[in-house]
Coordinates of C-alpha atoms and ligand atoms in Angstrom, one line a residue:
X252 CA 113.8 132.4 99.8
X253 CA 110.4 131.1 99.0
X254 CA 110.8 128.1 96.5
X255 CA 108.2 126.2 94.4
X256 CA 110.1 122.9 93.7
X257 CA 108.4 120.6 91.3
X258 CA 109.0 117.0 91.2
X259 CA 110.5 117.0 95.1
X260 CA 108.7 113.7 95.3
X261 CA 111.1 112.0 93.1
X262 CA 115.0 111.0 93.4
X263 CA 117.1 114.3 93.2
X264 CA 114.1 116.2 94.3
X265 CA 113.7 114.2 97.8
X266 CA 117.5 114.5 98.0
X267 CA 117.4 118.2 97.2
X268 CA 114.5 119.4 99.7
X269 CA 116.2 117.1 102.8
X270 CA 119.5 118.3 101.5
X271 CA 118.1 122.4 101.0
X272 CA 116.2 122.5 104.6
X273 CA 119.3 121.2 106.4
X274 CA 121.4 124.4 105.1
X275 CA 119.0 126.8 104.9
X276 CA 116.7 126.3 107.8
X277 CA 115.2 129.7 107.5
X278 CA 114.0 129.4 104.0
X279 CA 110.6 127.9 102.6
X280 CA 109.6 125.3 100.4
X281 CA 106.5 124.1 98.5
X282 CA 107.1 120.8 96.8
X283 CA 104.4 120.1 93.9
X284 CA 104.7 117.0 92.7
X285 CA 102.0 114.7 90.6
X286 CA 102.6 111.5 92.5
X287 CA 103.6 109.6 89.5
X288 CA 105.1 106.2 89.7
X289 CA 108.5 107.6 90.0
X290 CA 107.0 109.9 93.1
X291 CA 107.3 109.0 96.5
X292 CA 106.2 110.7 99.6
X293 CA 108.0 108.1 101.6
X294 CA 111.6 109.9 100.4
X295 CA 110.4 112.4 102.3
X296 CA 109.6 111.5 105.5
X297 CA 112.2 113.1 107.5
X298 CA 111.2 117.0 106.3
X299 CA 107.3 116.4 106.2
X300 CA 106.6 117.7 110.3
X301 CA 109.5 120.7 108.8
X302 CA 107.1 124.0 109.6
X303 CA 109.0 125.4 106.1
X304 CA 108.4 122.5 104.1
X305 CA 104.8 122.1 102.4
X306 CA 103.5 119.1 100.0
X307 CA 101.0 119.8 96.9
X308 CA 99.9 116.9 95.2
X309 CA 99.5 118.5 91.6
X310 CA 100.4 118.3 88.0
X311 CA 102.8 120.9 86.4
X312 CA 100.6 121.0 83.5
X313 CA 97.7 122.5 85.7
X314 CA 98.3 126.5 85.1
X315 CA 95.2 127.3 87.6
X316 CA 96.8 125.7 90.7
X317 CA 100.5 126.3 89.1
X318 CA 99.4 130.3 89.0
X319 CA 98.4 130.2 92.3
X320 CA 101.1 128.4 94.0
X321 CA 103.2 130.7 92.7
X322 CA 102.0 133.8 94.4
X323 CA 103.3 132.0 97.6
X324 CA 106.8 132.0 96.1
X325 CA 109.7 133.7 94.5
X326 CA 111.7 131.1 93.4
X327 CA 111.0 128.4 91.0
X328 CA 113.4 125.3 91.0
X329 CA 111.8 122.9 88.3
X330 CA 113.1 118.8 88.8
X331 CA 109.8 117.5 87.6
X332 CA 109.9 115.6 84.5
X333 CA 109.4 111.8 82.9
X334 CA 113.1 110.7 83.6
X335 CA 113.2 107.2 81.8
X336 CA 114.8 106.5 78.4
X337 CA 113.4 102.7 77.9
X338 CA 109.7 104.5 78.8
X339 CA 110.6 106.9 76.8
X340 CA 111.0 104.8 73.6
X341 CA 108.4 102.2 75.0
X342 CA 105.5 105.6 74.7
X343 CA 106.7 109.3 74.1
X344 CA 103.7 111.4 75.4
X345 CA 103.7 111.6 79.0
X346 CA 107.0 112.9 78.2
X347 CA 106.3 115.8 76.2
X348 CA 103.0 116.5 78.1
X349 CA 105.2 116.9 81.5
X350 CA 108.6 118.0 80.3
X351 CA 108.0 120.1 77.3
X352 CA 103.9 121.7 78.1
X353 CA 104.6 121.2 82.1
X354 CA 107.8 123.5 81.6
X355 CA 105.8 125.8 79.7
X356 CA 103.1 126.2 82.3
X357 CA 105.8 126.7 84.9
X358 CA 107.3 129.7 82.7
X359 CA 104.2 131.6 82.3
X360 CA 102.9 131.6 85.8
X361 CA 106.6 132.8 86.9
X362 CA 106.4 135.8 83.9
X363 CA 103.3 136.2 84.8
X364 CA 103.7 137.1 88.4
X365 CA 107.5 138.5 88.5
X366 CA 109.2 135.6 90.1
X367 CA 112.9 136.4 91.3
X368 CA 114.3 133.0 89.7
X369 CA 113.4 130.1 87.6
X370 CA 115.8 127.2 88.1
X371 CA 115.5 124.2 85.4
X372 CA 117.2 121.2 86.4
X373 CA 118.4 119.5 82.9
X374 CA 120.8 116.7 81.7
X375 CA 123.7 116.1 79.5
X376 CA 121.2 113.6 77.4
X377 CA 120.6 117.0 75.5
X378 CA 124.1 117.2 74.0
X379 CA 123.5 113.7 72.1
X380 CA 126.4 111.2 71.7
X381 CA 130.3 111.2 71.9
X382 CA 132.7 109.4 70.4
X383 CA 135.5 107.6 72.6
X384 CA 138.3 110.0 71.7
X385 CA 135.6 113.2 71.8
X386 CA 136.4 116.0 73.9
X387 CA 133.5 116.3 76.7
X388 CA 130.4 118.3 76.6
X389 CA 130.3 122.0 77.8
X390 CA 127.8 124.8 77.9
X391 CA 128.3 125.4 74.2
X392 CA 127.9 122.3 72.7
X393 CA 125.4 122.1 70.0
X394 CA 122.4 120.0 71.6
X395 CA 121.4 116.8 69.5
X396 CA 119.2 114.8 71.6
X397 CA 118.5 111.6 70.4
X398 CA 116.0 109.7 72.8
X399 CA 112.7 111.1 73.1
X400 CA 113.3 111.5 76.9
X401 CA 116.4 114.0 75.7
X402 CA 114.6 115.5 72.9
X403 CA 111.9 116.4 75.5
X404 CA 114.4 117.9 77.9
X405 CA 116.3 119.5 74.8
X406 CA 112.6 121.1 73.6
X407 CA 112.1 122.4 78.1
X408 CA 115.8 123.9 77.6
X409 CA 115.2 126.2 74.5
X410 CA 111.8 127.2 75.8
X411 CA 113.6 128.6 79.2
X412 CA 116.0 130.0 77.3
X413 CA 113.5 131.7 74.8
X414 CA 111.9 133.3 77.9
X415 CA 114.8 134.7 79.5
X416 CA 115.9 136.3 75.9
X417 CA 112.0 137.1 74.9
X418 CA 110.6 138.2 78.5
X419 CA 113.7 139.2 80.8
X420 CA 112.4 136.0 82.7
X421 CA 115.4 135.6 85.7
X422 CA 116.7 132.2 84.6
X423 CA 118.9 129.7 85.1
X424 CA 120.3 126.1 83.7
X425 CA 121.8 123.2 84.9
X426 CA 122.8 120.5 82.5
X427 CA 124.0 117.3 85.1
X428 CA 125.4 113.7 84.4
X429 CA 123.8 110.7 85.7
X430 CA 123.3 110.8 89.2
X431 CA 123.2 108.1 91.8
X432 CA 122.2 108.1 95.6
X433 CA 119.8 107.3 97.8
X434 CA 116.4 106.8 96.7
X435 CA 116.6 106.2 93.4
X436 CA 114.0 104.7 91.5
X437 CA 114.5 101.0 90.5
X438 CA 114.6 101.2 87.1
X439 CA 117.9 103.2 86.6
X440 CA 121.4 101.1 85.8
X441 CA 122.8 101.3 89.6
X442 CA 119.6 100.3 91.6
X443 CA 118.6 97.7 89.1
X444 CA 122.0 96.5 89.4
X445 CA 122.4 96.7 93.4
X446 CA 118.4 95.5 94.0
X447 CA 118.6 92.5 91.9
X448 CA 122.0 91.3 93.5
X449 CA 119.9 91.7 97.2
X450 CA 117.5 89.4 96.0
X451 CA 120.3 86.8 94.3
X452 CA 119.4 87.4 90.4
X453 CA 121.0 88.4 87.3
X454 CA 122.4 91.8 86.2
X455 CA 120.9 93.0 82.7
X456 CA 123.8 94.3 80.8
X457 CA 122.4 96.2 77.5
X458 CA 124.2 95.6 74.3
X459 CA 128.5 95.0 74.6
X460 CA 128.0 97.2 78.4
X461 CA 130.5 99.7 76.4
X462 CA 128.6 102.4 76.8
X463 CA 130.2 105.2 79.1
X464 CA 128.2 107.4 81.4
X465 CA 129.9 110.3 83.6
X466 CA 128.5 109.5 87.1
X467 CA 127.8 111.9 89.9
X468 CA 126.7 111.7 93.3
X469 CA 123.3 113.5 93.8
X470 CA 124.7 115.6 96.8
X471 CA 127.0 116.8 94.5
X472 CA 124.4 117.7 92.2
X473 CA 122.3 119.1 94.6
X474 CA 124.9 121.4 96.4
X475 CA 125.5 122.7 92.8
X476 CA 122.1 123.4 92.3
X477 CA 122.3 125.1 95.7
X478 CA 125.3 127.3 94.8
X479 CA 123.6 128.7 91.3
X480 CA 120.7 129.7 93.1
X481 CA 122.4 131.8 95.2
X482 CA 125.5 133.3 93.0
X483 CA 124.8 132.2 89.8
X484 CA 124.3 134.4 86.8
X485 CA 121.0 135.1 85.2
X486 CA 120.4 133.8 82.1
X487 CA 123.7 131.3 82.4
X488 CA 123.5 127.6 81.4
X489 CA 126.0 125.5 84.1
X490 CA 127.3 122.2 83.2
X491 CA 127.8 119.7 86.4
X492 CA 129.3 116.4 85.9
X493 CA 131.2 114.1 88.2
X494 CA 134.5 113.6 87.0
X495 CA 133.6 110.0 87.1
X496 CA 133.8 108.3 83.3
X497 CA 132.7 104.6 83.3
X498 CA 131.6 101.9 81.1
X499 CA 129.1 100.3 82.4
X500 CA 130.8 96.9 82.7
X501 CA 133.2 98.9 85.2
X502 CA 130.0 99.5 87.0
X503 CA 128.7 96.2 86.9
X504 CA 132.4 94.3 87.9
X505 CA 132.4 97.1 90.6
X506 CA 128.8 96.0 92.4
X507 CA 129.2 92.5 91.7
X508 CA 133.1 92.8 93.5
X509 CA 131.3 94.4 96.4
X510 CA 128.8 91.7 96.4
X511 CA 131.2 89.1 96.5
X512 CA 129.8 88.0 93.0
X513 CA 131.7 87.4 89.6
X514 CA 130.5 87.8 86.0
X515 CA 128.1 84.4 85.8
X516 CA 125.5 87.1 87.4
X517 CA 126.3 88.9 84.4
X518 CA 122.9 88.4 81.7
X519 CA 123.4 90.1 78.3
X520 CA 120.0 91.6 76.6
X521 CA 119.1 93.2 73.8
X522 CA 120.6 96.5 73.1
X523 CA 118.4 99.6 74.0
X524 CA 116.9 101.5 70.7
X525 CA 119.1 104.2 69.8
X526 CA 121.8 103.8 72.9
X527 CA 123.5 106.8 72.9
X528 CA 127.4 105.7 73.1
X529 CA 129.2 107.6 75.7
X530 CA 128.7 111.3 77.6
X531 CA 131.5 113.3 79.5
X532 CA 131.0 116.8 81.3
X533 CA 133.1 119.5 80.7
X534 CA 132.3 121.2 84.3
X535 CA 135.4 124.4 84.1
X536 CA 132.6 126.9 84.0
X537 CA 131.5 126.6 87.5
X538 CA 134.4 125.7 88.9
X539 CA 136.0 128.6 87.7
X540 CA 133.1 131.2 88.0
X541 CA 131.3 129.1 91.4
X542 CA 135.0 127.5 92.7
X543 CA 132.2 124.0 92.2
X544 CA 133.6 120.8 92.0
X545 CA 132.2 117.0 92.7
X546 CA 133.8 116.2 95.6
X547 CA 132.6 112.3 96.7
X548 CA 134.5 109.4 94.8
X549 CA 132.8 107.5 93.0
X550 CA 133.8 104.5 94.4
X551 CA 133.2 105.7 98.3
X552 CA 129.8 107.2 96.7
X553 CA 128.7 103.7 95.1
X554 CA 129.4 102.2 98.3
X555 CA 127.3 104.0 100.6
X556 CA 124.8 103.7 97.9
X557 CA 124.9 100.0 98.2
X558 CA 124.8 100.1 101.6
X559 CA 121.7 102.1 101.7
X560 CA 119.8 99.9 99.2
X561 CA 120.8 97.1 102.1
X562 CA 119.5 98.6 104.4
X563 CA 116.2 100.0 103.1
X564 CA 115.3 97.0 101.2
X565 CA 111.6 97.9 102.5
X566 CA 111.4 101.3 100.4
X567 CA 112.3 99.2 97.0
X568 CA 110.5 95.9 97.6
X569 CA 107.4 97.5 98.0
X570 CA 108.3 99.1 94.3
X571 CA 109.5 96.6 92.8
X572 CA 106.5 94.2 94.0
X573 CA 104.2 96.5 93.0
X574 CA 102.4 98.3 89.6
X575 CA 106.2 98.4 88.7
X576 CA 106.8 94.8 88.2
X577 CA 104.4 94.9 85.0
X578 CA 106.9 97.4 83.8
X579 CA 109.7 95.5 84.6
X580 CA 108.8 92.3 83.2
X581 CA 107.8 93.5 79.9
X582 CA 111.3 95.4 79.6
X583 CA 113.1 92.5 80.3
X584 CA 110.8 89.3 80.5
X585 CA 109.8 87.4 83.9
X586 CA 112.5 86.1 85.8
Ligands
LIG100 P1 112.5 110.9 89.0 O1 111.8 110.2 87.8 O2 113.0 110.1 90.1 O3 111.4 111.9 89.6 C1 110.6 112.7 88.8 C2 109.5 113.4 89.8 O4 108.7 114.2 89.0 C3 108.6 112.3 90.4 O5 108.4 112.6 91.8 C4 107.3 112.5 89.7 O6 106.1 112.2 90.4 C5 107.3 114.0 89.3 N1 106.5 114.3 88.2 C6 106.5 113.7 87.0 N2 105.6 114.3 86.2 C7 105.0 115.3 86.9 C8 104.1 116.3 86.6 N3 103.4 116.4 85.4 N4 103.8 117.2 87.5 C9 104.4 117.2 88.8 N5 105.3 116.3 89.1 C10 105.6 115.4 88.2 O7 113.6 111.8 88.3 P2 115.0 112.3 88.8 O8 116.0 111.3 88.4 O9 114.9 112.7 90.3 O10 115.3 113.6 87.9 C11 114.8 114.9 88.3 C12 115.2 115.9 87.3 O11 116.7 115.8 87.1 C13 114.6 115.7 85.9 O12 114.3 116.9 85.4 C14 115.7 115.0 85.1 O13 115.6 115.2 83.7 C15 117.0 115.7 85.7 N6 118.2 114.9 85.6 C16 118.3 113.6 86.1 C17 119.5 112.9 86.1 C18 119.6 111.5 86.6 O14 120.6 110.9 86.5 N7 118.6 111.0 87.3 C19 120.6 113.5 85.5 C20 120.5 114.9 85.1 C21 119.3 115.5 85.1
LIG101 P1 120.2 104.6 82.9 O1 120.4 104.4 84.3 O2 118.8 104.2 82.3 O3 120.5 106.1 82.5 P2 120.7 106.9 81.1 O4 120.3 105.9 80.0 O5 119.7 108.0 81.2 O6 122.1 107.3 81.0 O7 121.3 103.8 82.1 C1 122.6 104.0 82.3 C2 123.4 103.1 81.3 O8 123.2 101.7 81.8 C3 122.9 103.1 79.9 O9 124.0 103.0 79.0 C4 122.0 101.9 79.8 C5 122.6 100.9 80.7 N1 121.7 100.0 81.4 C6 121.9 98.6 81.3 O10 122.9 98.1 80.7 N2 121.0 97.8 82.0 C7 119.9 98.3 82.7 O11 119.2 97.5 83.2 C8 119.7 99.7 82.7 C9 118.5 100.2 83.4 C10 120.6 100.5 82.0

């Protein structure tokens, strides 16, 4: 296989490319990816001397180099995307322009020149909110996003889906839980959580810290992503979660246990706008049809994630000292 992967510069990208070239040494990849703050070449250190493994530095919503790049390839495996829901709700249009127009871009130049496969990575945000005692998402769940991040990846969803029915284009869907690893940006619950504990300050809980998330490791993820490629059916939406429910004071009790800490690290702050409440993966249509199922523990998962942030404290220092911190302080004041 040839693959275009957009957005390979960012968390599950990175982990997807080292993850992809290590299993299928043979095959080819192009990573485009814009280089935005969430982008990071550094993820990618140990692939970029890889004779199959190419960077583009490049915007999904460019359809000149988008149509060209594609000629190289057969396979389109589409992770880019603005991934945040406080920027989301703090400015909506680099959200829309990337994940809604950028998807849109991507589906033309693969109609356009007869790609084999479009892959678009997606999320369970698109299914909207449950209730405590409701029973978890699946592949036909009515979608009611909520945030304009989910709204955005709910709007990239129905336009692959309109192309497959419209054009015969050779799709495919993913819909994952939250993912954590290795590499992820600073901004999401776990490494906010684990980097502020490094440098001895608070933990900012939103809201009561109620809210439930379904947690899965991103080699997990990946190695799903991995398996629809190659014996997935065209035009089918998977669903991936991680057997993993949480609230996330279970998380928070979790990191600060491992950190030897207690709940005076714990700071409460304002509730995010619109916090969806909980989301849970129904994931029995790939297990079944795939024989896919997480298979790290979350706790053994968290762990090594821990460790990892321990012992690459250069990768997120230089973040979180940088064009970042302006971010970060205006989300949740200086500290
Ligand atoms: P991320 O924010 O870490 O990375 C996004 C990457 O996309 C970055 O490298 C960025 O530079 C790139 N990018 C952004 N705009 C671009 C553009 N216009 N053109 C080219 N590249 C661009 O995101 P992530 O957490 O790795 O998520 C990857 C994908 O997985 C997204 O589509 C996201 O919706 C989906 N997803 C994420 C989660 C999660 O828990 N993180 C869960 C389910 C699905
Ligand atoms: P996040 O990692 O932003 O993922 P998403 O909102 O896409 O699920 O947040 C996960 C949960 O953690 C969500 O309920 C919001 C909450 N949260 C905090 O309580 N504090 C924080 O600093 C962050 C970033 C998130």
């Amino acid at each position: 296989m040839k693959i275009l992967v957009t957005g390979g510069a960012g968390f599950i990208g990175s982990n997807f490319i080292r993850y992809y070239l290590k299993n299928h040494p043979d095959d080819q990849i192009i990573n485009l990816d814009k280089l935005t703050y969430a982008g990071n070449l550094e993820n990618l250190k140990e692939v970029e001397k890889n004779t199959n493994y190419k960077f583009v530095k490049g915007d999904i919503c460019d359809f000149d180099l988008v149509n060209t790049l594609v000629k190289e390839v057969d396979t389109i495996i589409n992770f880019a995307a603005e991934t945040h829901v406080d920027r989301s709700i703090m400015g909506s249009e680099d959200f829309v322009k990337t994940n809604v127009e950028g998807t849109r871009v991507l589906l033309d130049a693969a109609k356009n020149n007869g790609l084999k496969r479009f892959h678009h990575i997606s999320t369970d945000e698109v299914f909207g909110s449950l209730g405590q005692k409701d029973a978890p998402f699946n592949e036909n769940t009515p979608y009611d996003p909520r945030s304009p991040y989910s709204a955005a990846k709910a709007a990239s969803d129905h336009l692959v889906r309109a192309y497959f029915h419209t054009f015969s284009l050779p799709i495919t869907i993913s819909n994952c839980s939250n993912n954590y690893g290795p590499y992820q940006f600073p901004e999401k619950l776990i490494p906010v959580f684990v980097t502020n504990l490094i440098e001895g300050k608070k933990v900012p809980v939103y809201g009561d810290g109620l809210n439930v998330r379904d947690w899965i490791f991103v080699d997990d993820h990946n190695r799903g992503v991995d398996l629809i490629l190659h014996k997935g059916k065209i035009g089918e939406t998977y669903c991936l979660g991680g057997k993993s429910e949480k609230t996330n004071l279970e998380i928070t009790n979790f990191i600060l246990n491992e950190f030897g800490k207690g709940e005076e690290m714990i700071e409460y702050v304002k509730d995010r706008a619109g916090h969806d409440r909980r989301y849970a993966i129904n994931f029995s249509k790939i297990k079944k049809e795939l024989g896919w199922e997480p298979q790290v523990k979350f706790e053994d998962g968290l762990k090594q994630t821990i460790e990892w942030y321990k012992n690459n404290q250069a990768w997120w220092k230089k973040i979180k000292s940088g064009e970042y911190k302006d971010y970060y302080q205006k989300q949740y004041g200086p500290r």
